[in-house]
GROMACS .gro file of N, CA and C in nm:
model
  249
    1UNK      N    1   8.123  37.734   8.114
    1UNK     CA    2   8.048  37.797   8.007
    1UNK      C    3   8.071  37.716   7.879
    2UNK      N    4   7.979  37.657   7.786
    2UNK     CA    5   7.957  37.616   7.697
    2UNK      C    6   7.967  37.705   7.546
    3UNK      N    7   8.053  37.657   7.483
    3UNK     CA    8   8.086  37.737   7.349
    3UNK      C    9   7.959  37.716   7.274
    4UNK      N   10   7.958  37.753   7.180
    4UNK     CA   11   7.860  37.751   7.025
    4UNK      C   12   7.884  37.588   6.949
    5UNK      N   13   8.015  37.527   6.958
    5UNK     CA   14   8.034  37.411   6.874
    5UNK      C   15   7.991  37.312   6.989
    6UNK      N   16   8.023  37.282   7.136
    6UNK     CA   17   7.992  37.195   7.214
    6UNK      C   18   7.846  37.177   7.228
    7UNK      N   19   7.775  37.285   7.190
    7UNK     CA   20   7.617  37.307   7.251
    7UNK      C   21   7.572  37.262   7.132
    8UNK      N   22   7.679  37.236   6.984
    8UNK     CA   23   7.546  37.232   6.829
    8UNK      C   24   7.625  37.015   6.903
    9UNK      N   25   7.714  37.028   6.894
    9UNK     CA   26   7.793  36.893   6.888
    9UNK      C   27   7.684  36.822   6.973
   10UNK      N   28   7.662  36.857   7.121
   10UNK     CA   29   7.570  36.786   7.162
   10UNK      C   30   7.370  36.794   7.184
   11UNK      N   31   7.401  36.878   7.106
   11UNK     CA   32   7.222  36.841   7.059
   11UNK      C   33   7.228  36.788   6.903
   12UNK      N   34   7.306  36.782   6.804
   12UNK     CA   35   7.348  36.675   6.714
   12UNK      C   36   7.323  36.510   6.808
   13UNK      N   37   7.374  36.521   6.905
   13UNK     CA   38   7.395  36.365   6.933
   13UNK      C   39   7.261  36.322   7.025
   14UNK      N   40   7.231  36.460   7.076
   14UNK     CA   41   7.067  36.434   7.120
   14UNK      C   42   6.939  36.390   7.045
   15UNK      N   43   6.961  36.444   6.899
   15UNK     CA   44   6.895  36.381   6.827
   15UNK      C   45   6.893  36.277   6.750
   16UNK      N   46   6.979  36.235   6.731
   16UNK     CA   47   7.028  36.083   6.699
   16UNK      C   48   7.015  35.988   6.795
   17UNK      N   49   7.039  36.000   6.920
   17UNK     CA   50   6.946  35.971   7.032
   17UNK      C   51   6.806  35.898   7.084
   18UNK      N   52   6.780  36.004   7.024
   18UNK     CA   53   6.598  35.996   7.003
   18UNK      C   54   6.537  35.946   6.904
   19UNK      N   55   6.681  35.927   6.758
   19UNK     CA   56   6.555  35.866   6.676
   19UNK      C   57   6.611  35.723   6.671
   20UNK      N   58   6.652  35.679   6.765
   20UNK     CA   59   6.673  35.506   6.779
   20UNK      C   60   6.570  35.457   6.839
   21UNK      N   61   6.502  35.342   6.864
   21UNK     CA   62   6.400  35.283   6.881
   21UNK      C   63   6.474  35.171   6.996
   22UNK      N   64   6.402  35.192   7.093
   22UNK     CA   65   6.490  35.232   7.274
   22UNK      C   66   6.448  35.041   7.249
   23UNK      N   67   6.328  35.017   7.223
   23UNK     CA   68   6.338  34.844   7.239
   23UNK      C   69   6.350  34.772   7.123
   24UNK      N   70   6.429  34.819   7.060
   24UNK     CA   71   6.475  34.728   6.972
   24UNK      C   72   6.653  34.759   6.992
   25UNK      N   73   6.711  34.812   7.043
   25UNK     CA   74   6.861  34.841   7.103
   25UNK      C   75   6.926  34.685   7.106
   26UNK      N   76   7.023  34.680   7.070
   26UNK     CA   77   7.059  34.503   7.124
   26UNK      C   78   7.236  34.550   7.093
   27UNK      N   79   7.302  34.433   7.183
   27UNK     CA   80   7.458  34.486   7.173
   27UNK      C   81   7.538  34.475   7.049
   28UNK      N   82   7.480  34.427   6.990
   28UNK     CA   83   7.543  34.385   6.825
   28UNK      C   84   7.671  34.303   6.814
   29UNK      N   85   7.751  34.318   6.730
   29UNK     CA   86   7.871  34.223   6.697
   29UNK      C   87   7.930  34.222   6.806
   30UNK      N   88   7.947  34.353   6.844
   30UNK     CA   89   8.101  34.388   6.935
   30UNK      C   90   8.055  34.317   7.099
   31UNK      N   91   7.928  34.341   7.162
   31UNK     CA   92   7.852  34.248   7.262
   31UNK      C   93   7.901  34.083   7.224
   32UNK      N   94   7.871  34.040   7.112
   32UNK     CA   95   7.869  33.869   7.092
   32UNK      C   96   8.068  33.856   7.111
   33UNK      N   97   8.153  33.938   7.011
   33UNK     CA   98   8.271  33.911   7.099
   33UNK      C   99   8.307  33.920   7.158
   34UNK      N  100   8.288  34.022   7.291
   34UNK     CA  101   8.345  34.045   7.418
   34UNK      C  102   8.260  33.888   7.500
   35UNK      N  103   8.167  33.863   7.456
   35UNK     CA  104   8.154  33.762   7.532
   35UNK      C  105   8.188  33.642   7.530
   36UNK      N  106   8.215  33.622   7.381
   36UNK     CA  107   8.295  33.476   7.319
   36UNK      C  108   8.422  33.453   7.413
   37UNK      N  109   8.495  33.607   7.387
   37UNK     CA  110   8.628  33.579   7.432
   37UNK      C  111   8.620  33.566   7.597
   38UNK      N  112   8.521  33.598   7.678
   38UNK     CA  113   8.494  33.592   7.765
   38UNK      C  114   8.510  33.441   7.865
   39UNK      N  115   8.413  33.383   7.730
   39UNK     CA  116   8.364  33.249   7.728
   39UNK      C  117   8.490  33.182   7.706
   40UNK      N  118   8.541  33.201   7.582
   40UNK     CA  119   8.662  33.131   7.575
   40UNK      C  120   8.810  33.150   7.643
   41UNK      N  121   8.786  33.281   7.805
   41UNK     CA  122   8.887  33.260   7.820
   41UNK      C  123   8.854  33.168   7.955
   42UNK      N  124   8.727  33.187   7.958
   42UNK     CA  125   8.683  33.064   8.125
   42UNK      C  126   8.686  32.945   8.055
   43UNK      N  127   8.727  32.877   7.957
   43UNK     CA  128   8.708  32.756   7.905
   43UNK      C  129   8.841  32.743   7.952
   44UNK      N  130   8.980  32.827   7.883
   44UNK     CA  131   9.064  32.836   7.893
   44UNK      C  132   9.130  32.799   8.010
   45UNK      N  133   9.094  32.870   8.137
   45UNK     CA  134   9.164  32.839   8.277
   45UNK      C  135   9.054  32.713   8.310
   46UNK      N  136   8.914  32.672   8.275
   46UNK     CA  137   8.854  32.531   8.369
   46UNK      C  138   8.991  32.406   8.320
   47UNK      N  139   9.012  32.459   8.197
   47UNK     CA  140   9.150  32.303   8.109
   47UNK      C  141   9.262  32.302   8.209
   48UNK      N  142   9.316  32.482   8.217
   48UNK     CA  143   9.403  32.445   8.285
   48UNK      C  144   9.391  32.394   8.413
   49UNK      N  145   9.308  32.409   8.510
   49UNK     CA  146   9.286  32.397   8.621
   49UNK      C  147   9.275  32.272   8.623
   50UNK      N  148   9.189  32.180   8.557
   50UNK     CA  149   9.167  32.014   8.580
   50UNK      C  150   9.323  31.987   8.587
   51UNK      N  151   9.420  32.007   8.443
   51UNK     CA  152   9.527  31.962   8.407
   51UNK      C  153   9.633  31.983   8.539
   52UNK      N  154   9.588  32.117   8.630
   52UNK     CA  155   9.659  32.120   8.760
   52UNK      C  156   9.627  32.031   8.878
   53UNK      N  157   9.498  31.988   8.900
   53UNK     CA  158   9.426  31.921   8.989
   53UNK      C  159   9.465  31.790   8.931
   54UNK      N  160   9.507  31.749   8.850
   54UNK     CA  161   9.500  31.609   8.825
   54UNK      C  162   9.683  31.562   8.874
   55UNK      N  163   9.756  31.668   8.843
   55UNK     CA  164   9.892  31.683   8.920
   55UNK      C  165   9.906  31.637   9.084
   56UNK      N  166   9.764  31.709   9.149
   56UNK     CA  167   9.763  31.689   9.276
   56UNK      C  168   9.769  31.554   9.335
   57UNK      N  169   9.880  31.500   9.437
   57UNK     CA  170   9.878  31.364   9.488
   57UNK      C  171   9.868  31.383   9.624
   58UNK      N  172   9.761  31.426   9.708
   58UNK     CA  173   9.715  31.429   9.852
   58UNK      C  174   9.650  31.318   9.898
   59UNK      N  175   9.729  31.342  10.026
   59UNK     CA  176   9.753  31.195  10.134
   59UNK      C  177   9.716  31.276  10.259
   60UNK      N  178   9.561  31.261  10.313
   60UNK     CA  179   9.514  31.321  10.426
   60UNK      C  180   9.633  31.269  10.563
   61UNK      N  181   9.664  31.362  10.652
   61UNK     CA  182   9.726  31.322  10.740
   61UNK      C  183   9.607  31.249  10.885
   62UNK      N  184   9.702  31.150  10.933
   62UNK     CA  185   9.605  31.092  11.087
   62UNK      C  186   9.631  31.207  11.119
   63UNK      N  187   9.440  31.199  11.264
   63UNK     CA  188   9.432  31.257  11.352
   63UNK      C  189   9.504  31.285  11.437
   64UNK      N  190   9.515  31.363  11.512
   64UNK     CA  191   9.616  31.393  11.636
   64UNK      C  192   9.559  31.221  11.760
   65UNK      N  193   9.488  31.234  11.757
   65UNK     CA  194   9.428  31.061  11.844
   65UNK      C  195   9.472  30.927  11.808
   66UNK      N  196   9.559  30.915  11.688
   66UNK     CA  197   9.622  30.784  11.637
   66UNK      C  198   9.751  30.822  11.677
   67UNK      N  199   9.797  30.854  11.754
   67UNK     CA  200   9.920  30.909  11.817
   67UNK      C  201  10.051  30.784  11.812
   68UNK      N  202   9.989  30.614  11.819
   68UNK     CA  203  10.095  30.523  11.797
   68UNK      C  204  10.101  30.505  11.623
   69UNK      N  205  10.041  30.505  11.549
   69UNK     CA  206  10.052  30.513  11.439
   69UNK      C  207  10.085  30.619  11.328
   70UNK      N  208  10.108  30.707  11.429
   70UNK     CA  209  10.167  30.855  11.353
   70UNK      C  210  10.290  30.843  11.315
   71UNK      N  211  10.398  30.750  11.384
   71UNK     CA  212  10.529  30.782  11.396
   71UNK      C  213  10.559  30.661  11.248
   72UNK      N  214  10.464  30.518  11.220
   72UNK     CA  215  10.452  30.432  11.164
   72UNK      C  216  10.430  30.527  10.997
   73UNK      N  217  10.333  30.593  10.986
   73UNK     CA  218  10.229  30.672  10.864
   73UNK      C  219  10.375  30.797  10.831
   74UNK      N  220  10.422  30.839  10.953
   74UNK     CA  221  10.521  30.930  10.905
   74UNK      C  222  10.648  30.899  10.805
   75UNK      N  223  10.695  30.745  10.877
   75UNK     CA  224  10.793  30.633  10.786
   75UNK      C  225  10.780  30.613  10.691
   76UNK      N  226  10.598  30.580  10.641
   76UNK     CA  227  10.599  30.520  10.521
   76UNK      C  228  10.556  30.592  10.409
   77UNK      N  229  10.539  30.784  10.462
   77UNK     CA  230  10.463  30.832  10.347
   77UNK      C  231  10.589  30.851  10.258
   78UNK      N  232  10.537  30.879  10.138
   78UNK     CA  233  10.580  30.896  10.003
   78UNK      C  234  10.657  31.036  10.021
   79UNK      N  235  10.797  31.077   9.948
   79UNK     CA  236  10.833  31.177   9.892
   79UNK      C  237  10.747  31.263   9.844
   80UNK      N  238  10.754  31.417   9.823
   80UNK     CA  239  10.641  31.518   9.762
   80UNK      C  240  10.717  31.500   9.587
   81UNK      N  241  10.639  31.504   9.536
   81UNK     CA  242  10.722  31.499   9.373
   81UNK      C  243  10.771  31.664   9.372
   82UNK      N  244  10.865  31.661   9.288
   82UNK     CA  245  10.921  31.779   9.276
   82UNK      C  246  10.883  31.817   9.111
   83UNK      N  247  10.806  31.939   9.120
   83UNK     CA  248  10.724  31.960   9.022
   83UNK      C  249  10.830  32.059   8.836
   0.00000   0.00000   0.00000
């Protein structure tokens, strides 16, 4: 059951409502910063991410079918860097 102040409170906001002009609505300030920061936090992780990928030093391993040269490729690979 609805009181006397909830029922004036929301037909107050029903009419304010109605006198906005439905296509001209746009998100205003607070829309343009949620998306900046949005923007600037995917800028944020693409930097970090290159700066991680560029860390990366991968050395595809031979096929299981080079089976005499596996034991040779195993000798000569490189240490993993210790990060």
């Amino acid at each position: 059951m609805m009181s006397a102040t909830s029922t004036l409170a929301l037909t107050h906001f029903v009419t304010l409502a109605d006198s906005f002009d439905k296509d001209k609505v746009t998100p205003g300030v607070l829309g343009f910063i949620v998306f900046a920061v949005i923007g600037g936090a995917v800028w944020l992780l693409m930097k970090s991410m290159n700066k991680q990928m560029k860390k990366v030093d991968f050395e595809e391993q031979p096929e299981d079918g080079d089976a005499g040269s596996t034991a040779a490729a195993s000798a000569t690979a490189p240490e993993p860097k210790a990060g």
